[in-house]
PDB file of C-alpha atoms in Angstrom:
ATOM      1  CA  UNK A 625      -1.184 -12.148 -18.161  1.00 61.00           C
ATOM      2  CA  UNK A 626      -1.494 -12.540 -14.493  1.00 69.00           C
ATOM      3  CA  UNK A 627      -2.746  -9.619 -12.054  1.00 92.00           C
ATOM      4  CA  UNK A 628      -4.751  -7.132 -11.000  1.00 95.00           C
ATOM      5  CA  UNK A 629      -7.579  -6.097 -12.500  1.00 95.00           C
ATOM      6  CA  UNK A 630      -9.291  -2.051 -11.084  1.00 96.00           C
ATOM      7  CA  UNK A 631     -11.930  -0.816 -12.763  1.00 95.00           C
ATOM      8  CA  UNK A 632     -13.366   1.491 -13.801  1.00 95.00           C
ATOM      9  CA  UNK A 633     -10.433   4.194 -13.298  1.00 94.00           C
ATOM     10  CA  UNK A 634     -11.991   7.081 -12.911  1.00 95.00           C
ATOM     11  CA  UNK A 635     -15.885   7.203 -10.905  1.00 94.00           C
ATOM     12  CA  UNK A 636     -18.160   9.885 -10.420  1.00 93.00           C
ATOM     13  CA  UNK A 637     -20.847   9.647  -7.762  1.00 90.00           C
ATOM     14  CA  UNK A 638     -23.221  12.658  -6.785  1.00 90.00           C
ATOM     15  CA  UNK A 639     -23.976  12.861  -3.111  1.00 87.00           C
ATOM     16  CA  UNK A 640     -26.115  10.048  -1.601  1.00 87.00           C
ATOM     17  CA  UNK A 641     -25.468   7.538  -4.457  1.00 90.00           C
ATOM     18  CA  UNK A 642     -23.686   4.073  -3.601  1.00 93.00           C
ATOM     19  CA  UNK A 643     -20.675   3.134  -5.761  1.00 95.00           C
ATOM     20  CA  UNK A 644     -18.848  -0.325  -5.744  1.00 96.00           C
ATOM     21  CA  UNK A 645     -15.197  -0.462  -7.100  1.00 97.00           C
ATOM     22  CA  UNK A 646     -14.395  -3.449  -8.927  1.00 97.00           C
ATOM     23  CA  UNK A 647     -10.985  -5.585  -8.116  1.00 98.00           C
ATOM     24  CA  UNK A 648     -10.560  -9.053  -9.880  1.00 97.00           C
ATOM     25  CA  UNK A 649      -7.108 -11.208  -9.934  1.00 97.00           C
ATOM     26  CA  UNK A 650      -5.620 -14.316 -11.247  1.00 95.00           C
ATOM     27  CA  UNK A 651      -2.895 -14.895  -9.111  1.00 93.00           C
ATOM     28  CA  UNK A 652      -4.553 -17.593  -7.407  1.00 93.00           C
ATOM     29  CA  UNK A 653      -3.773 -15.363  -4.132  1.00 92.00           C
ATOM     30  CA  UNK A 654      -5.703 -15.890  -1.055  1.00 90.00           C
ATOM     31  CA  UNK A 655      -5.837 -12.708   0.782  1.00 91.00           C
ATOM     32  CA  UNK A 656      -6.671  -9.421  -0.958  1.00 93.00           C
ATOM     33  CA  UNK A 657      -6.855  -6.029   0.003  1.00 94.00           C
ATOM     34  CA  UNK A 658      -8.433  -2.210   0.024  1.00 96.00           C
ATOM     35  CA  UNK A 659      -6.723   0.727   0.668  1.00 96.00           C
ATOM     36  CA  UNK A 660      -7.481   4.116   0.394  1.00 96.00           C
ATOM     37  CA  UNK A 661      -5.085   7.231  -0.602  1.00 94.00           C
ATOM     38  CA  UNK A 662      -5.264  11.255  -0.211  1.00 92.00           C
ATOM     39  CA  UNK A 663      -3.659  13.975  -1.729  1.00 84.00           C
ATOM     40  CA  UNK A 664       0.250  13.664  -0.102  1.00 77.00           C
ATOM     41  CA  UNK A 665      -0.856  10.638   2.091  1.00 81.00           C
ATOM     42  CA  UNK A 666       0.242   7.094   2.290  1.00 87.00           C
ATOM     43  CA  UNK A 667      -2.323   4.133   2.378  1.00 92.00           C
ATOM     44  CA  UNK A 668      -4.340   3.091   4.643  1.00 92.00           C
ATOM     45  CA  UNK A 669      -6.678  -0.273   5.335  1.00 92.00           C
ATOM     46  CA  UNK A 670     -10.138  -0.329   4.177  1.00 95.00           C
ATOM     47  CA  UNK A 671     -11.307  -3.940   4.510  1.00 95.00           C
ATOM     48  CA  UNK A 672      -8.789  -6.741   3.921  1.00 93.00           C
ATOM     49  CA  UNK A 673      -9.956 -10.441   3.558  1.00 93.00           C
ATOM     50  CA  UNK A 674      -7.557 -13.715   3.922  1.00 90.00           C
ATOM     51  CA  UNK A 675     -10.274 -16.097   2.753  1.00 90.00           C
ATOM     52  CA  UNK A 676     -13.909 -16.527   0.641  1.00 94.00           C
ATOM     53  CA  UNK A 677     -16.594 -15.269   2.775  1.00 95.00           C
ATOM     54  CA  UNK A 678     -14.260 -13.372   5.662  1.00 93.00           C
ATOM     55  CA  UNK A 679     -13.366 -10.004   6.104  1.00 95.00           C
ATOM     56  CA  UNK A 680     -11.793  -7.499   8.237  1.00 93.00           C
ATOM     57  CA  UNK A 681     -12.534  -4.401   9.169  1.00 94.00           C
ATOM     58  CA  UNK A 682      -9.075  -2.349   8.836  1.00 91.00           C
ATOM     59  CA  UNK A 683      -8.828   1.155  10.287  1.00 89.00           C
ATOM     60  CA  UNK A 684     -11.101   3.095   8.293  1.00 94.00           C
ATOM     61  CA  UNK A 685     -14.023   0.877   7.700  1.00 96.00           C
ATOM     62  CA  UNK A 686     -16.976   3.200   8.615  1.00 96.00           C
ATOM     63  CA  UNK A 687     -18.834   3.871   5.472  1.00 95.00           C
ATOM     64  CA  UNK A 688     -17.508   1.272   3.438  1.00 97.00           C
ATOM     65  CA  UNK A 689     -18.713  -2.644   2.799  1.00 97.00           C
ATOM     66  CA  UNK A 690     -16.909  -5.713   0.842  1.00 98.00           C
ATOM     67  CA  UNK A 691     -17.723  -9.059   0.282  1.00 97.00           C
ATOM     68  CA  UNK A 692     -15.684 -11.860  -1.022  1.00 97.00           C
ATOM     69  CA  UNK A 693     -18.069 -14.660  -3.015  1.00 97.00           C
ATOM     70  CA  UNK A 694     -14.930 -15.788  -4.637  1.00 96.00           C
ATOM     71  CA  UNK A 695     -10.955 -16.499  -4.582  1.00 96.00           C
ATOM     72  CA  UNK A 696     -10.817 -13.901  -7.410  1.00 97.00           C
ATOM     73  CA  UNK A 697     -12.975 -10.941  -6.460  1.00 98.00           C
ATOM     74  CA  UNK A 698     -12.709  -8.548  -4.106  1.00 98.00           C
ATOM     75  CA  UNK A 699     -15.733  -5.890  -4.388  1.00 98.00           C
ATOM     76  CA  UNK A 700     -15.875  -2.917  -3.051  1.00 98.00           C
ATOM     77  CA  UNK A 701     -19.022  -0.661  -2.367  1.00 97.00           C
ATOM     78  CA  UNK A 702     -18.746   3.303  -1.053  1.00 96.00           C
ATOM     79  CA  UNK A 703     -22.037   3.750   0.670  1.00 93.00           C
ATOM     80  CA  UNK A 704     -23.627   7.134   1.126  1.00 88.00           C
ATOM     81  CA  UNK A 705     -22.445   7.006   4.864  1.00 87.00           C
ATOM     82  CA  UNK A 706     -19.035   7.931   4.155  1.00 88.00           C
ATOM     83  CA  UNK A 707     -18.571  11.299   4.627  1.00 87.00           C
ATOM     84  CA  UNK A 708     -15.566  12.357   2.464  1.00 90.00           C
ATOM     85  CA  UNK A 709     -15.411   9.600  -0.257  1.00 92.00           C
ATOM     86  CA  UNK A 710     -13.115  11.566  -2.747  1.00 95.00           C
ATOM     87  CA  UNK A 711      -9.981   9.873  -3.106  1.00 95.00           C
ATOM     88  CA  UNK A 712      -7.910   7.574  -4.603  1.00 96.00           C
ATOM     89  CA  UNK A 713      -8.369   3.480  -4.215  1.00 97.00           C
ATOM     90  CA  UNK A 714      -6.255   0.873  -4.163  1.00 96.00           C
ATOM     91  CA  UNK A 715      -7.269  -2.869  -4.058  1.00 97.00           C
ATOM     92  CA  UNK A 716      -3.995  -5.465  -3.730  1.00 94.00           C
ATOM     93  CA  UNK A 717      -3.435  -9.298  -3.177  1.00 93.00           C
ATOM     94  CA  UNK A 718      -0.824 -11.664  -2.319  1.00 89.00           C
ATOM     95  CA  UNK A 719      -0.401 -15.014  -0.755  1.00 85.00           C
ATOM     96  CA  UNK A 720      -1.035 -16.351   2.134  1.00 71.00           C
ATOM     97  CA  UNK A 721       1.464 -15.953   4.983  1.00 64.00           C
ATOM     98  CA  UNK A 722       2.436 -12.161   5.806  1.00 54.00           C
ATOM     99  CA  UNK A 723       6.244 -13.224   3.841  1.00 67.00           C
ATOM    100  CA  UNK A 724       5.310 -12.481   0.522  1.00 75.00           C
ATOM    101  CA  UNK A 725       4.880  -8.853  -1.243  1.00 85.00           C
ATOM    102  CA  UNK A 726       1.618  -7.839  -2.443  1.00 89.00           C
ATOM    103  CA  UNK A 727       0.313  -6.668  -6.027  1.00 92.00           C
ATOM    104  CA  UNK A 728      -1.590  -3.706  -6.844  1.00 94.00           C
ATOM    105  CA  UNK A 729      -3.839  -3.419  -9.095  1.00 95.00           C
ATOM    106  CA  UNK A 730      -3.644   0.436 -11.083  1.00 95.00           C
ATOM    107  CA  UNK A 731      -6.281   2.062  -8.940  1.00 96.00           C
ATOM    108  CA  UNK A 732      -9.893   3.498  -8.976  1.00 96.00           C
ATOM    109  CA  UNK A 733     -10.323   7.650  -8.469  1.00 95.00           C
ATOM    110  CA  UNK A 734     -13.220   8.429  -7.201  1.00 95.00           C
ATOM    111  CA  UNK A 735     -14.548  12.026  -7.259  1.00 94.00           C
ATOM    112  CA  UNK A 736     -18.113  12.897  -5.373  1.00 90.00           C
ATOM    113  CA  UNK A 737     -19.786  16.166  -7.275  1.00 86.00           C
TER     114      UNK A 737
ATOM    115  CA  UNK B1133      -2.906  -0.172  17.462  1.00 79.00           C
ATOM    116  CA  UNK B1134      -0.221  -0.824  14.833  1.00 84.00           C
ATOM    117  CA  UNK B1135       1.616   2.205  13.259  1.00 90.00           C
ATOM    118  CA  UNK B1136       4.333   2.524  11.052  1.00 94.00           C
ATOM    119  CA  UNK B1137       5.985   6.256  10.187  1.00 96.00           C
ATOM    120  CA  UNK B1138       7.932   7.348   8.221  1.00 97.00           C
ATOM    121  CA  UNK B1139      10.436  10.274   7.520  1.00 97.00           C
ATOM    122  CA  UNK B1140      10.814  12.463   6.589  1.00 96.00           C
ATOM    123  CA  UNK B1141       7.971  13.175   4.810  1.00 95.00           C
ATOM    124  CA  UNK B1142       8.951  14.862   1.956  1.00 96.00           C
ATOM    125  CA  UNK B1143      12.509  15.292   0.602  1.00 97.00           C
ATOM    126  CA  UNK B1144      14.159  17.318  -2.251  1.00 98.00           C
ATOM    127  CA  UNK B1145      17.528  16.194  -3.502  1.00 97.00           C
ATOM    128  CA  UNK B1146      19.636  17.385  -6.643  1.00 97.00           C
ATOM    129  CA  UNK B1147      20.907  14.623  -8.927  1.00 97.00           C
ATOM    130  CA  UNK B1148      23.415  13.084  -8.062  1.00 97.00           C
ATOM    131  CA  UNK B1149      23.318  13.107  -3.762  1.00 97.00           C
ATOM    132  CA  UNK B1150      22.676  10.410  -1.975  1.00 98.00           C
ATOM    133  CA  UNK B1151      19.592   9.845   0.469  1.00 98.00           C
ATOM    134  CA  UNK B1152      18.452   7.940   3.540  1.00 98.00           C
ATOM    135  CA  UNK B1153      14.783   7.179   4.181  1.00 98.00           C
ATOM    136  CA  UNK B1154      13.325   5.800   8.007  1.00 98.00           C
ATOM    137  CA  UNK B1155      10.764   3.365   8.620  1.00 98.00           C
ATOM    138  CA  UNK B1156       9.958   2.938  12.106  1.00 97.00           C
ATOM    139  CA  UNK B1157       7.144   0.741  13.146  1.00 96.00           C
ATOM    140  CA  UNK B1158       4.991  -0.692  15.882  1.00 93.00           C
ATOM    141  CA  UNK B1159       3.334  -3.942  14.568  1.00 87.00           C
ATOM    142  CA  UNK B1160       1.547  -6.728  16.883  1.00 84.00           C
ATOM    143  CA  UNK B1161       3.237 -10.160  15.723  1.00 85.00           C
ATOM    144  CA  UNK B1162       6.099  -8.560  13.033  1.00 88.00           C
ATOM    145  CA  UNK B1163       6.825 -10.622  10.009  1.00 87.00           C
ATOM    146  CA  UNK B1164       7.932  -8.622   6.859  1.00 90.00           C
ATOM    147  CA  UNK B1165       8.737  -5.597   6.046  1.00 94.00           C
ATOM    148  CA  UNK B1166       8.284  -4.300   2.659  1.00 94.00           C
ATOM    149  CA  UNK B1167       9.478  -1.283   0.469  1.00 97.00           C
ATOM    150  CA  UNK B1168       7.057   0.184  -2.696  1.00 96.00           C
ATOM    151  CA  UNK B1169       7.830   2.857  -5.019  1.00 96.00           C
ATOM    152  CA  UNK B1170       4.884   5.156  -6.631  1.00 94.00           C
ATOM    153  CA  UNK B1171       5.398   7.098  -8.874  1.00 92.00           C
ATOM    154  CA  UNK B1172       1.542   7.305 -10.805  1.00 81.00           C
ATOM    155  CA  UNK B1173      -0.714   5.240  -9.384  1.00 83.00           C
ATOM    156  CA  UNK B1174       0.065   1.457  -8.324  1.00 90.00           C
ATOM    157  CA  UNK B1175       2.917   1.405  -6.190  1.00 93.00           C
ATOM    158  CA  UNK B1176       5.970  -1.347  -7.116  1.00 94.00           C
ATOM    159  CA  UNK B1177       7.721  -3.422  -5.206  1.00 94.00           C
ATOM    160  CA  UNK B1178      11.460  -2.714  -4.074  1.00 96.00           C
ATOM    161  CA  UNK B1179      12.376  -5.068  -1.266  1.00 94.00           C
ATOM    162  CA  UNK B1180      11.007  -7.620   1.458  1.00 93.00           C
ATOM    163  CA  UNK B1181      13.161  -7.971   4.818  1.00 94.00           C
ATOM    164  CA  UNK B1182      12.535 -10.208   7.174  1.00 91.00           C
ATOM    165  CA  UNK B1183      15.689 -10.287   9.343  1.00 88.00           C
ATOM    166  CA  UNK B1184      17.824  -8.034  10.998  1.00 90.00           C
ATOM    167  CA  UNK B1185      21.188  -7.053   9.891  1.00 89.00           C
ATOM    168  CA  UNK B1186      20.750  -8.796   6.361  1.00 90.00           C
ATOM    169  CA  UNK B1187      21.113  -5.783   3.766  1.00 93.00           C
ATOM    170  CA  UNK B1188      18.999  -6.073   0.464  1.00 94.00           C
ATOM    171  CA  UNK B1189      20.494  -4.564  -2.518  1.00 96.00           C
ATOM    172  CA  UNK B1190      19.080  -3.697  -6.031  1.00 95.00           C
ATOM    173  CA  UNK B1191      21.569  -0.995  -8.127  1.00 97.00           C
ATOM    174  CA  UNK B1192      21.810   2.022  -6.232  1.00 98.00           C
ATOM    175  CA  UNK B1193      18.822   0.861  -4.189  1.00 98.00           C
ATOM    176  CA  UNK B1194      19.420  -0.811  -0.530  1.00 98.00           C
ATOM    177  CA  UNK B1195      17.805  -1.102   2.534  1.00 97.00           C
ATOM    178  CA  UNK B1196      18.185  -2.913   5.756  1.00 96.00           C
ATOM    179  CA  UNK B1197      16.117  -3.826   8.995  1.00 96.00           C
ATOM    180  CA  UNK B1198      16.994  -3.602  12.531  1.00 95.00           C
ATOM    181  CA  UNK B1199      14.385  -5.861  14.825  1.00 91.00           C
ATOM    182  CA  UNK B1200      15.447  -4.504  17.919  1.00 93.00           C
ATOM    183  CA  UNK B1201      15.403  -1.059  17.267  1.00 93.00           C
ATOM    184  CA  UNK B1202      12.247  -1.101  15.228  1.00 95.00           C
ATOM    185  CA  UNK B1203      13.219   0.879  12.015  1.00 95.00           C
ATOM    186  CA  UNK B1204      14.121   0.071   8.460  1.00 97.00           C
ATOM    187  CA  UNK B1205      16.297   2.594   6.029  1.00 98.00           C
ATOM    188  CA  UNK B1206      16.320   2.566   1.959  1.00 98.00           C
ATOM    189  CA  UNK B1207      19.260   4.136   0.607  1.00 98.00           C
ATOM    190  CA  UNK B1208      19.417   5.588  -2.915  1.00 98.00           C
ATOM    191  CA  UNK B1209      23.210   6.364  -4.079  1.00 98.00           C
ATOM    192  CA  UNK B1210      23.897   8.396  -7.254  1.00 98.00           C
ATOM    193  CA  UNK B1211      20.122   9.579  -7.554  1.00 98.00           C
ATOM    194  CA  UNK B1212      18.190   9.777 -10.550  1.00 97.00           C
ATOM    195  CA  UNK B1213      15.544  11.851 -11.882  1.00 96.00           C
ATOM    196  CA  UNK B1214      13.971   8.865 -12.784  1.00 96.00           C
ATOM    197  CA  UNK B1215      13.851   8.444  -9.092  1.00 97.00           C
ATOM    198  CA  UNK B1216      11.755  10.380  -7.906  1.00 97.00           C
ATOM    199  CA  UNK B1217       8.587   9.169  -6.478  1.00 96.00           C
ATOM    200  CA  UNK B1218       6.380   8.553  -3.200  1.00 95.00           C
ATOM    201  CA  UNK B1219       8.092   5.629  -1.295  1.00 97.00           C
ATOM    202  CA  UNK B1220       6.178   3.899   0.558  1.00 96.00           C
ATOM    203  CA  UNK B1221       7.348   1.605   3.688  1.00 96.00           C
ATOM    204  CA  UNK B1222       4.622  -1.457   4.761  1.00 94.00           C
ATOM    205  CA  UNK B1223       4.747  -3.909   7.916  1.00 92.00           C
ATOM    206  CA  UNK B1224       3.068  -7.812   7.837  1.00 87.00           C
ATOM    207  CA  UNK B1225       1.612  -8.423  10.961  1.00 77.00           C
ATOM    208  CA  UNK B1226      -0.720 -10.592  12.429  1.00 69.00           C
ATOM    209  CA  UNK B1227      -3.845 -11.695  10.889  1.00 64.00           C
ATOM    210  CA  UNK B1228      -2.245 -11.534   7.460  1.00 67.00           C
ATOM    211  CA  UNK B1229      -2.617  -7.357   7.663  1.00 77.00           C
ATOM    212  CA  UNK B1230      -0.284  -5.124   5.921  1.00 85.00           C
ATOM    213  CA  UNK B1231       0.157  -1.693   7.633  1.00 88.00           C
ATOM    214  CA  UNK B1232       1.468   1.159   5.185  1.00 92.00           C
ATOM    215  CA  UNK B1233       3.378   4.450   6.396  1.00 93.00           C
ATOM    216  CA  UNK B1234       2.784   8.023   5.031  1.00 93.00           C
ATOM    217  CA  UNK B1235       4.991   7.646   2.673  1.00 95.00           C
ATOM    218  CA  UNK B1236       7.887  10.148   1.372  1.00 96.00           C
ATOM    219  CA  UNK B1237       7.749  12.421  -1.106  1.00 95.00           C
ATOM    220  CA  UNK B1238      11.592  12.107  -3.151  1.00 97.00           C
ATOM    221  CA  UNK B1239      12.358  14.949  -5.622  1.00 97.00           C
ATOM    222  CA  UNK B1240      15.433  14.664  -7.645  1.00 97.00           C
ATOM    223  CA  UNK B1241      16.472  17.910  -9.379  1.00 96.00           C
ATOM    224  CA  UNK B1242      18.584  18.100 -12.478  1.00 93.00           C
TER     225      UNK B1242
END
């Protein structure tokens, strides 16, 4: 079946440690996506990436690094710099050209303890 | 910066009524807007709208974009429990970015 692929759902990191979120899909769709949601919030950017080997920074960045090695993949590592990583992560993709809806993938929750 | 918001932000509705939800935006270079339902955890997608005046339609679900004005509205007639959810409004703009709202909070009430 085609789509998005999160894992693992549910992540616990203690204080200081480095975590990286996992987002694969076979939809043969160019640009994929990270997003980040709180409690009663709606999402917003992490990184985003149209090609292999680019990324943007979207409007919460800090603390937070991607790469994209391949079409598929999508990576995401929390680094000890962010201050208030609990939340809830969603990765998406979708084709190329901003006409086209994107897929999400069923989400990573991360808790820090 | 781009922005989109939404309102209101939360709404509670017996079943039955019918209700309006806003998206306004501010979006360098617009090219879609798009509606998502979430109810767990990966939102769903409800419409794409691209031009103004052209009304979308899905059941009870519509929703409709006005280009000059800036501001998108989903309708939901005859509500459902089954409705309720976080709906979430999203811009395209340039550079392939996809800009997301707050989202609103529907409650449907037996």
């Amino acid at each position: 079946d085609g789509g998005i692929t999160q894992s693992p759902k549910y992540l616990f990191r203690k204080e200081g440690q480095n975590v990286t979120l996992s987002c694969e899909q076979n939809l043969n769709h160019d640009a994929m996506y990270w997003y980040r949601q709180d409690p009663g919030q709606g999402l917003r950017l992490i990184y985003y990436s149209q090609i292999v080997n680019d990324f943007q920074k979207g409007d919460i960045a800090e603390g937070y690094s991607v790469s994209r090695e391949k079409k598929e993949s999508f990576p995401l590592t929390v680094t000890s710099a962010q201050k208030n990583p609990t939340a809830f992560y969603l990765c998406a993709s979708s084709m190329w050209g901003a006409r086209t809806e994107a897929f999400f993938g069923q989400g990573t929750r991360l808790t820090v303890v | 910066e781009d922005k989109v918001v939404q309102s209101p932000l939360s709404l509670v509705v017996h079943e039955g009524d019918t209700v309006t939800l806003n998206c306004s935006y501010e979006v360098t270079n617009f090219r879609s807007l798009l509606w998502y339902k979430q109810e767990k955890k990966a939102p769903t997608f409800l419409f794409m709208l691209t031009s103004s005046g052209i009304e979308k339609k899905s059941g009870r679900l519509s929703s409709i974009l006005d280009k000059k004005e800036l501001f998108s509205i989903l309708n939901i007639t005859a509500t459902q429990t089954g409705d309720s959810a976080v709906y979430l409004c999203a811009v395209g703009g340039g550079a392939q970015k996809l800009v997301f709202g707050q989202g609103t909070r529907l409650t449907i009430n037996p």
